[in-house]
PDB file of C-alpha atoms (C1' of nucleotides) in Angstrom:
ATOM      1  CA  UNK A 233     -81.598 -80.810 -44.429  1.00  0.00           C
ATOM      2  CA  UNK A 234     -80.204 -79.408 -41.197  1.00  0.00           C
ATOM      3  CA  UNK A 235     -81.273 -75.890 -40.360  1.00  0.00           C
ATOM      4  CA  UNK A 236     -78.496 -73.328 -40.005  1.00  0.00           C
ATOM      5  CA  UNK A 237     -78.396 -71.959 -36.489  1.00  0.00           C
ATOM      6  CA  UNK A 238     -76.703 -68.588 -36.131  1.00  0.00           C
ATOM      7  CA  UNK A 239     -74.725 -67.663 -33.075  1.00  0.00           C
ATOM      8  CA  UNK A 240     -74.836 -64.051 -31.960  1.00  0.00           C
ATOM      9  CA  UNK A 241     -77.239 -63.016 -34.712  1.00  0.00           C
ATOM     10  CA  UNK A 242     -77.603 -59.268 -35.343  1.00  0.00           C
ATOM     11  CA  UNK A 243     -79.148 -56.890 -37.895  1.00  0.00           C
ATOM     12  CA  UNK A 244     -77.372 -56.312 -41.228  1.00  0.00           C
ATOM     13  CA  UNK A 245     -79.228 -53.287 -42.510  1.00  0.00           C
ATOM     14  CA  UNK A 246     -77.370 -50.825 -40.331  1.00  0.00           C
ATOM     15  CA  UNK A 247     -75.359 -47.662 -40.940  1.00  0.00           C
ATOM     16  CA  UNK A 248     -71.548 -47.989 -41.183  1.00  0.00           C
ATOM     17  CA  UNK A 249     -71.053 -46.578 -37.721  1.00  0.00           C
ATOM     18  CA  UNK A 250     -73.191 -49.308 -36.197  1.00  0.00           C
ATOM     19  CA  UNK A 251     -71.608 -51.998 -38.369  1.00  0.00           C
ATOM     20  CA  UNK A 252     -68.243 -51.078 -36.915  1.00  0.00           C
ATOM     21  CA  UNK A 253     -69.688 -51.322 -33.420  1.00  0.00           C
ATOM     22  CA  UNK A 254     -71.038 -54.798 -34.160  1.00  0.00           C
ATOM     23  CA  UNK A 255     -67.590 -55.864 -35.350  1.00  0.00           C
ATOM     24  CA  UNK A 256     -65.978 -54.596 -32.161  1.00  0.00           C
ATOM     25  CA  UNK A 257     -68.541 -56.494 -30.138  1.00  0.00           C
ATOM     26  CA  UNK A 258     -68.041 -59.782 -31.974  1.00  0.00           C
ATOM     27  CA  UNK A 259     -64.262 -59.675 -32.486  1.00  0.00           C
ATOM     28  CA  UNK A 260     -63.472 -61.024 -28.989  1.00  0.00           C
ATOM     29  CA  UNK A 261     -65.497 -64.151 -29.801  1.00  0.00           C
ATOM     30  CA  UNK A 262     -63.021 -65.328 -32.436  1.00  0.00           C
ATOM     31  CA  UNK A 263     -61.220 -68.430 -31.229  1.00  0.00           C
ATOM     32  CA  UNK A 264     -57.978 -69.871 -32.508  1.00  0.00           C
ATOM     33  CA  UNK A 265     -57.636 -73.648 -32.236  1.00  0.00           C
ATOM     34  CA  UNK A 266     -55.841 -76.482 -34.030  1.00  0.00           C
ATOM     35  CA  UNK A 267     -57.780 -77.948 -36.927  1.00  0.00           C
ATOM     36  CA  UNK A 268     -58.455 -81.682 -36.714  1.00  0.00           C
ATOM     37  CA  UNK A 269     -57.437 -82.555 -40.257  1.00  0.00           C
ATOM     38  CA  UNK A 270     -58.458 -86.172 -39.730  1.00  0.00           C
ATOM     39  CA  UNK A 271     -62.021 -84.980 -39.251  1.00  0.00           C
ATOM     40  CA  UNK A 272     -62.039 -82.691 -42.273  1.00  0.00           C
ATOM     41  CA  UNK A 273     -63.741 -84.265 -45.269  1.00  0.00           C
ATOM     42  CA  UNK A 274     -65.145 -81.198 -46.982  1.00  0.00           C
ATOM     43  CA  UNK A 275     -64.086 -77.567 -47.343  1.00  0.00           C
ATOM     44  CA  UNK A 276     -66.596 -75.037 -48.619  1.00  0.00           C
ATOM     45  CA  UNK A 277     -65.316 -72.365 -50.990  1.00  0.00           C
ATOM     46  CA  UNK A 278     -67.356 -69.139 -50.961  1.00  0.00           C
ATOM     47  CA  UNK A 279     -67.456 -66.076 -53.170  1.00  0.00           C
ATOM     48  CA  UNK A 280     -69.789 -63.272 -54.152  1.00  0.00           C
ATOM     49  CA  UNK A 281     -69.948 -61.401 -57.454  1.00  0.00           C
ATOM     50  CA  UNK A 282     -71.754 -58.142 -58.174  1.00  0.00           C
ATOM     51  CA  UNK A 283     -73.791 -57.357 -61.294  1.00  0.00           C
ATOM     52  CA  UNK A 284     -75.235 -53.870 -61.441  1.00  0.00           C
ATOM     53  CA  UNK A 285     -77.376 -53.777 -58.319  1.00  0.00           C
ATOM     54  CA  UNK A 286     -77.517 -57.547 -57.832  1.00  0.00           C
ATOM     55  CA  UNK A 287     -75.244 -59.911 -55.945  1.00  0.00           C
ATOM     56  CA  UNK A 288     -74.694 -63.606 -56.560  1.00  0.00           C
ATOM     57  CA  UNK A 289     -73.263 -65.765 -53.793  1.00  0.00           C
ATOM     58  CA  UNK A 290     -71.773 -69.121 -54.709  1.00  0.00           C
ATOM     59  CA  UNK A 291     -70.684 -72.005 -52.520  1.00  0.00           C
ATOM     60  CA  UNK A 292     -68.744 -75.046 -53.627  1.00  0.00           C
ATOM     61  CA  UNK A 293     -68.354 -78.052 -51.340  1.00  0.00           C
ATOM     62  CA  UNK A 294     -65.014 -79.649 -52.060  1.00  0.00           C
ATOM     63  CA  UNK A 295     -64.117 -83.152 -50.879  1.00  0.00           C
ATOM     64  CA  UNK A 296     -60.469 -82.857 -49.848  1.00  0.00           C
ATOM     65  CA  UNK A 297     -59.787 -86.584 -50.131  1.00  0.00           C
ATOM     66  CA  UNK A 298     -61.494 -87.286 -53.445  1.00  0.00           C
ATOM     67  CA  UNK A 299     -60.309 -83.838 -54.569  1.00  0.00           C
ATOM     68  CA  UNK A 300     -63.594 -83.089 -56.280  1.00  0.00           C
ATOM     69  CA  UNK A 301     -66.718 -80.977 -55.935  1.00  0.00           C
ATOM     70  CA  UNK A 302     -69.510 -82.914 -54.269  1.00  0.00           C
ATOM     71  CA  UNK A 303     -72.118 -80.166 -54.118  1.00  0.00           C
ATOM     72  CA  UNK A 304     -72.662 -76.531 -55.007  1.00  0.00           C
ATOM     73  CA  UNK A 305     -75.301 -73.824 -54.660  1.00  0.00           C
ATOM     74  CA  UNK A 306     -76.061 -70.263 -55.697  1.00  0.00           C
ATOM     75  CA  UNK A 307     -78.231 -67.465 -54.356  1.00  0.00           C
ATOM     76  CA  UNK A 308     -79.008 -64.140 -56.001  1.00  0.00           C
ATOM     77  CA  UNK A 309     -80.552 -61.000 -54.606  1.00  0.00           C
ATOM     78  CA  UNK A 310     -80.341 -57.209 -54.377  1.00  0.00           C
ATOM     79  CA  UNK A 311     -77.114 -55.578 -53.223  1.00  0.00           C
ATOM     80  CA  UNK A 312     -77.728 -54.833 -49.554  1.00  0.00           C
ATOM     81  CA  UNK A 313     -74.743 -52.704 -48.676  1.00  0.00           C
ATOM     82  CA  UNK A 314     -72.145 -50.629 -50.538  1.00  0.00           C
ATOM     83  CA  UNK A 315     -68.521 -51.708 -50.641  1.00  0.00           C
ATOM     84  CA  UNK A 316     -66.735 -50.049 -47.771  1.00  0.00           C
ATOM     85  CA  UNK A 317     -63.178 -51.173 -46.957  1.00  0.00           C
ATOM     86  CA  UNK A 318     -63.377 -52.953 -43.614  1.00  0.00           C
ATOM     87  CA  UNK A 319     -67.104 -53.639 -43.838  1.00  0.00           C
ATOM     88  CA  UNK A 320     -67.149 -56.266 -46.583  1.00  0.00           C
ATOM     89  CA  UNK A 321     -69.014 -58.804 -44.454  1.00  0.00           C
ATOM     90  CA  UNK A 322     -72.080 -56.559 -44.307  1.00  0.00           C
ATOM     91  CA  UNK A 323     -72.212 -56.699 -48.094  1.00  0.00           C
ATOM     92  CA  UNK A 324     -71.518 -60.400 -48.584  1.00  0.00           C
ATOM     93  CA  UNK A 325     -72.763 -62.389 -45.590  1.00  0.00           C
ATOM     94  CA  UNK A 326     -76.449 -61.566 -46.240  1.00  0.00           C
ATOM     95  CA  UNK A 327     -76.029 -63.314 -49.616  1.00  0.00           C
ATOM     96  CA  UNK A 328     -73.783 -66.117 -48.388  1.00  0.00           C
ATOM     97  CA  UNK A 329     -76.163 -67.346 -45.690  1.00  0.00           C
ATOM     98  CA  UNK A 330     -79.102 -68.102 -48.007  1.00  0.00           C
ATOM     99  CA  UNK A 331     -76.698 -69.815 -50.417  1.00  0.00           C
ATOM    100  CA  UNK A 332     -75.499 -72.056 -47.578  1.00  0.00           C
ATOM    101  CA  UNK A 333     -79.067 -72.925 -46.685  1.00  0.00           C
ATOM    102  CA  UNK A 334     -79.459 -74.478 -50.097  1.00  0.00           C
ATOM    103  CA  UNK A 335     -76.819 -77.102 -49.350  1.00  0.00           C
ATOM    104  CA  UNK A 336     -77.841 -80.597 -48.304  1.00  0.00           C
ATOM    105  CA  UNK A 337     -74.760 -81.065 -46.118  1.00  0.00           C
ATOM    106  CA  UNK A 338     -72.830 -78.938 -43.671  1.00  0.00           C
ATOM    107  CA  UNK A 339     -69.201 -78.374 -44.769  1.00  0.00           C
ATOM    108  CA  UNK A 340     -66.473 -79.055 -42.197  1.00  0.00           C
ATOM    109  CA  UNK A 341     -64.515 -75.863 -42.968  1.00  0.00           C
ATOM    110  CA  UNK A 342     -65.370 -72.542 -44.650  1.00  0.00           C
ATOM    111  CA  UNK A 343     -62.844 -70.833 -46.928  1.00  0.00           C
ATOM    112  CA  UNK A 344     -63.517 -67.215 -47.882  1.00  0.00           C
ATOM    113  CA  UNK A 345     -62.138 -65.058 -50.658  1.00  0.00           C
ATOM    114  CA  UNK A 346     -61.359 -62.325 -48.115  1.00  0.00           C
ATOM    115  CA  UNK A 347     -59.541 -61.524 -44.886  1.00  0.00           C
ATOM    116  CA  UNK A 348     -60.042 -63.074 -41.478  1.00  0.00           C
ATOM    117  CA  UNK A 349     -58.042 -61.474 -38.677  1.00  0.00           C
ATOM    118  CA  UNK A 350     -55.943 -59.459 -41.091  1.00  0.00           C
ATOM    119  CA  UNK A 351     -58.434 -56.651 -40.640  1.00  0.00           C
ATOM    120  CA  UNK A 352     -58.267 -53.249 -38.902  1.00  0.00           C
ATOM    121  CA  UNK A 353     -60.473 -54.533 -36.068  1.00  0.00           C
ATOM    122  CA  UNK A 354     -59.344 -58.173 -36.407  1.00  0.00           C
ATOM    123  CA  UNK A 355     -62.770 -59.136 -37.692  1.00  0.00           C
ATOM    124  CA  UNK A 356     -62.802 -59.636 -41.430  1.00  0.00           C
ATOM    125  CA  UNK A 357     -65.444 -61.541 -43.389  1.00  0.00           C
ATOM    126  CA  UNK A 358     -63.924 -64.954 -42.572  1.00  0.00           C
ATOM    127  CA  UNK A 359     -64.140 -64.204 -38.836  1.00  0.00           C
ATOM    128  CA  UNK A 360     -67.666 -62.903 -39.137  1.00  0.00           C
ATOM    129  CA  UNK A 361     -69.003 -65.981 -40.917  1.00  0.00           C
ATOM    130  CA  UNK A 362     -67.008 -68.322 -38.695  1.00  0.00           C
ATOM    131  CA  UNK A 363     -68.401 -66.823 -35.502  1.00  0.00           C
ATOM    132  CA  UNK A 364     -71.979 -66.785 -36.797  1.00  0.00           C
ATOM    133  CA  UNK A 365     -71.769 -70.449 -37.798  1.00  0.00           C
ATOM    134  CA  UNK A 366     -69.464 -71.308 -34.907  1.00  0.00           C
ATOM    135  CA  UNK A 367     -67.423 -73.339 -37.384  1.00  0.00           C
ATOM    136  CA  UNK A 368     -63.812 -73.492 -38.616  1.00  0.00           C
ATOM    137  CA  UNK A 369     -63.185 -70.704 -41.149  1.00  0.00           C
ATOM    138  CA  UNK A 370     -60.216 -69.073 -42.858  1.00  0.00           C
ATOM    139  CA  UNK A 371     -59.602 -66.204 -45.224  1.00  0.00           C
ATOM    140  CA  UNK A 372     -57.543 -66.482 -48.413  1.00  0.00           C
ATOM    141  CA  UNK A 373     -57.339 -63.018 -49.976  1.00  0.00           C
ATOM    142  CA  UNK A 374     -55.700 -61.898 -53.194  1.00  0.00           C
ATOM    143  CA  UNK A 375     -54.518 -58.575 -51.805  1.00  0.00           C
ATOM    144  CA  UNK A 376     -53.761 -56.878 -48.499  1.00  0.00           C
ATOM    145  CA  UNK A 377     -56.227 -54.830 -46.480  1.00  0.00           C
ATOM    146  CA  UNK A 378     -53.848 -54.089 -43.596  1.00  0.00           C
ATOM    147  CA  UNK A 379     -50.322 -55.141 -42.695  1.00  0.00           C
ATOM    148  CA  UNK A 380     -46.943 -55.595 -44.365  1.00  0.00           C
ATOM    149  CA  UNK A 381     -44.537 -58.455 -44.890  1.00  0.00           C
ATOM    150  CA  UNK A 382     -40.959 -59.236 -45.872  1.00  0.00           C
ATOM    151  CA  UNK A 383     -40.222 -60.343 -49.441  1.00  0.00           C
ATOM    152  CA  UNK A 384     -41.062 -63.967 -50.197  1.00  0.00           C
ATOM    153  CA  UNK A 385     -38.652 -66.622 -51.456  1.00  0.00           C
ATOM    154  CA  UNK A 386     -39.323 -68.054 -54.911  1.00  0.00           C
ATOM    155  CA  UNK A 387     -40.427 -71.673 -54.195  1.00  0.00           C
ATOM    156  CA  UNK A 388     -44.016 -72.707 -53.801  1.00  0.00           C
ATOM    157  CA  UNK A 389     -44.824 -72.898 -50.110  1.00  0.00           C
ATOM    158  CA  UNK A 390     -42.654 -69.925 -49.156  1.00  0.00           C
ATOM    159  CA  UNK A 391     -44.271 -67.710 -46.573  1.00  0.00           C
ATOM    160  CA  UNK A 392     -43.777 -64.614 -44.431  1.00  0.00           C
ATOM    161  CA  UNK A 393     -45.849 -63.334 -41.548  1.00  0.00           C
ATOM    162  CA  UNK A 394     -48.235 -60.493 -42.327  1.00  0.00           C
ATOM    163  CA  UNK A 395     -47.785 -57.935 -39.558  1.00  0.00           C
ATOM    164  CA  UNK A 396     -50.042 -55.062 -38.555  1.00  0.00           C
ATOM    165  CA  UNK A 397     -49.293 -52.833 -35.578  1.00  0.00           C
ATOM    166  CA  UNK A 398     -46.655 -55.234 -34.253  1.00  0.00           C
ATOM    167  CA  UNK A 399     -49.084 -58.129 -34.405  1.00  0.00           C
ATOM    168  CA  UNK A 400     -48.988 -61.113 -36.757  1.00  0.00           C
ATOM    169  CA  UNK A 401     -52.410 -61.076 -38.338  1.00  0.00           C
ATOM    170  CA  UNK A 402     -51.865 -63.349 -41.293  1.00  0.00           C
ATOM    171  CA  UNK A 403     -49.526 -65.116 -43.672  1.00  0.00           C
ATOM    172  CA  UNK A 404     -48.284 -64.089 -47.098  1.00  0.00           C
ATOM    173  CA  UNK A 405     -48.146 -67.461 -48.849  1.00  0.00           C
ATOM    174  CA  UNK A 406     -46.803 -68.338 -52.268  1.00  0.00           C
ATOM    175  CA  UNK A 407     -49.025 -71.102 -53.609  1.00  0.00           C
ATOM    176  CA  UNK A 408     -47.450 -71.150 -57.092  1.00  0.00           C
ATOM    177  CA  UNK A 409     -43.948 -70.363 -58.229  1.00  0.00           C
ATOM    178  CA  UNK A 410     -43.382 -66.964 -59.815  1.00  0.00           C
ATOM    179  CA  UNK A 411     -46.923 -65.928 -58.954  1.00  0.00           C
ATOM    180  CA  UNK A 412     -47.994 -63.244 -56.517  1.00  0.00           C
ATOM    181  CA  UNK A 413     -48.796 -64.695 -53.089  1.00  0.00           C
ATOM    182  CA  UNK A 414     -52.166 -65.024 -51.378  1.00  0.00           C
ATOM    183  CA  UNK A 415     -52.877 -63.690 -47.902  1.00  0.00           C
ATOM    184  CA  UNK A 416     -54.106 -66.270 -45.423  1.00  0.00           C
ATOM    185  CA  UNK A 417     -55.580 -65.430 -42.046  1.00  0.00           C
ATOM    186  CA  UNK A 418     -57.570 -67.005 -39.241  1.00  0.00           C
ATOM    187  CA  UNK A 419     -61.322 -66.833 -39.522  1.00  0.00           C
ATOM    188  CA  UNK A 420     -62.429 -68.953 -36.572  1.00  0.00           C
ATOM    189  CA  UNK A 421     -61.574 -72.214 -34.812  1.00  0.00           C
ATOM    190  CA  UNK A 422     -58.313 -72.688 -36.707  1.00  0.00           C
ATOM    191  CA  UNK A 423     -54.694 -71.615 -36.210  1.00  0.00           C
ATOM    192  CA  UNK A 424     -52.788 -69.501 -38.700  1.00  0.00           C
ATOM    193  CA  UNK A 425     -50.394 -72.400 -39.204  1.00  0.00           C
ATOM    194  CA  UNK A 426     -53.196 -74.830 -40.022  1.00  0.00           C
ATOM    195  CA  UNK A 427     -54.906 -72.262 -42.219  1.00  0.00           C
ATOM    196  CA  UNK A 428     -51.686 -71.942 -44.205  1.00  0.00           C
ATOM    197  CA  UNK A 429     -51.320 -75.717 -44.492  1.00  0.00           C
ATOM    198  CA  UNK A 430     -54.888 -76.110 -45.697  1.00  0.00           C
ATOM    199  CA  UNK A 431     -54.623 -73.311 -48.244  1.00  0.00           C
ATOM    200  CA  UNK A 432     -51.345 -74.615 -49.632  1.00  0.00           C
ATOM    201  CA  UNK A 433     -52.562 -78.203 -49.704  1.00  0.00           C
ATOM    202  CA  UNK A 434     -55.626 -77.261 -51.717  1.00  0.00           C
ATOM    203  CA  UNK A 435     -53.789 -75.061 -54.229  1.00  0.00           C
ATOM    204  CA  UNK A 436     -53.543 -77.763 -56.864  1.00  0.00           C
ATOM    205  CA  UNK A 437     -53.712 -76.016 -60.208  1.00  0.00           C
ATOM    206  CA  UNK A 438     -54.041 -72.313 -59.563  1.00  0.00           C
ATOM    207  CA  UNK A 439     -52.856 -69.574 -57.271  1.00  0.00           C
ATOM    208  CA  UNK A 440     -56.095 -69.826 -55.312  1.00  0.00           C
ATOM    209  CA  UNK A 441     -57.031 -73.048 -53.480  1.00  0.00           C
ATOM    210  CA  UNK A 442     -59.565 -75.193 -55.366  1.00  0.00           C
ATOM    211  CA  UNK A 443     -62.585 -74.357 -53.161  1.00  0.00           C
ATOM    212  CA  UNK A 444     -62.172 -70.605 -53.546  1.00  0.00           C
ATOM    213  CA  UNK A 445     -61.100 -70.803 -57.167  1.00  0.00           C
ATOM    214  CA  UNK A 446     -64.168 -72.813 -58.112  1.00  0.00           C
ATOM    215  CA  UNK A 447     -66.523 -70.677 -56.044  1.00  0.00           C
ATOM    216  CA  UNK A 448     -65.216 -67.607 -57.833  1.00  0.00           C
ATOM    217  CA  UNK A 449     -65.876 -69.269 -61.180  1.00  0.00           C
ATOM    218  CA  UNK A 450     -69.356 -70.286 -60.120  1.00  0.00           C
ATOM    219  CA  UNK A 451     -70.370 -66.853 -58.865  1.00  0.00           C
ATOM    220  CA  UNK A 452     -68.888 -65.050 -61.836  1.00  0.00           C
ATOM    221  CA  UNK A 453     -70.125 -67.331 -64.626  1.00  0.00           C
ATOM    222  CA  UNK A 454     -73.151 -68.779 -62.941  1.00  0.00           C
ATOM    223  CA  UNK A 455     -71.955 -72.327 -63.610  1.00  0.00           C
ATOM    224  CA  UNK A 456     -68.945 -74.533 -63.014  1.00  0.00           C
TER     225      UNK A 456
ATOM    226  C1'  DG B 228     -54.377 -33.056 -43.429  1.00  0.00           C
ATOM    227  C1'  DC B 229     -52.808 -36.817 -46.814  1.00  0.00           C
ATOM    228  C1'  DG B 230     -52.828 -41.552 -48.547  1.00  0.00           C
ATOM    229  C1'  DA B 231     -54.505 -46.500 -48.194  1.00  0.00           C
ATOM    230  C1'  DC B 232     -58.212 -49.258 -48.756  1.00  0.00           C
ATOM    231  C1'  DA B 233     -60.552 -57.392 -48.743  1.00  0.00           C
ATOM    232  C1'  DG B 234     -64.278 -57.444 -52.878  1.00  0.00           C
TER     233       DG B 234
ATOM    234  C1'  DA C 128     -65.911 -56.292 -57.756  1.00  0.00           C
ATOM    235  C1'  DT C 129     -66.403 -55.093 -63.076  1.00  0.00           C
ATOM    236  C1'  DC C 130     -65.203 -53.602 -68.145  1.00  0.00           C
ATOM    237  C1'  DT C 131     -62.259 -57.038 -71.851  1.00  0.00           C
ATOM    238  C1'  DT C 132     -58.128 -59.230 -76.660  1.00  0.00           C
ATOM    239  C1'  DG C 133     -54.207 -60.083 -77.286  1.00  0.00           C
ATOM    240  C1'  DT C 134     -49.807 -61.060 -75.772  1.00  0.00           C
ATOM    241  C1'  DC C 135     -45.391 -62.125 -73.268  1.00  0.00           C
ATOM    242  C1'  DG C 136     -43.106 -65.805 -70.627  1.00  0.00           C
ATOM    243  C1'  DC C 137     -42.484 -70.183 -68.036  1.00  0.00           C
TER     244       DC C 137
END
DNA sequence: GCGACAG
DNA sequence: ATCTTGTCGC
C-alpha cells in the first residue's frame, strides 16, 4: 500500500484568518492541464457527512471503463473545524486524507462534492486536495458559492460559463434533462473543458456523476 | 452598512 | 450539512 505523500503540507488547526492566508499562498500552485483520458482508469468520488460533532469521510473508487465501484473506504472522527463559507477544505480535508490512506490503490482522478476554482480566492476544496496530492482533481458542486451564469438550454449536456469578477471560474452543466445543473470547476491538473466532459460522461443515472453520487450515499448511510 | 454564502 | 412523508410530474 503506497504511502500518501503530501505536497506543501501545512497545519489545519488554525484560526480562519490564517486559513485564508494559507489559501492565498497555495492558490498560485494550481495548474490547469489537459487530462489524458486514455490513462484514466479510475475516478475517486469523495464526500463528507456530519453527525452531531462527528464527521464521516467516504471515498469510492470508480472504474470508468467497467463502470463499477472497485474499492471504497470510510473514516470517522471529531469535527475539526466549523463550516465557514470559503473555508470548507479546512473542515473536510482532515477527514478525507485518512480515508484515502485506507485505499489499496491510488485513484487516477479525484472528484469532489464542492468547488474548485469557483471560489472567492480561486482555491476551493477540489484545488486544495489536488495540490496536496499533486493529482488531477475537479469540483462538481450542487450550488454556487461565487459567480453567475446565463440560463441553460433544456437538453442534457447544455452548459454555460460560470463567471466571477469577469473571469470564467467554472461551468454550469446540465447533466439530466429538466433537472437543476451542477457546477463544475477545475481542481488541479485538468482543464475546465475536460472537467466538464468527465462529469457529464459519468452522470449515468443521476444528476451527480456516479463517483460523487455513490460517495455521498456511502458517507450518509455508512454503506453502499 | 446590507445581503450572499460549497457543505 | 441535517431534520423527514408524501406527493406531483416526466
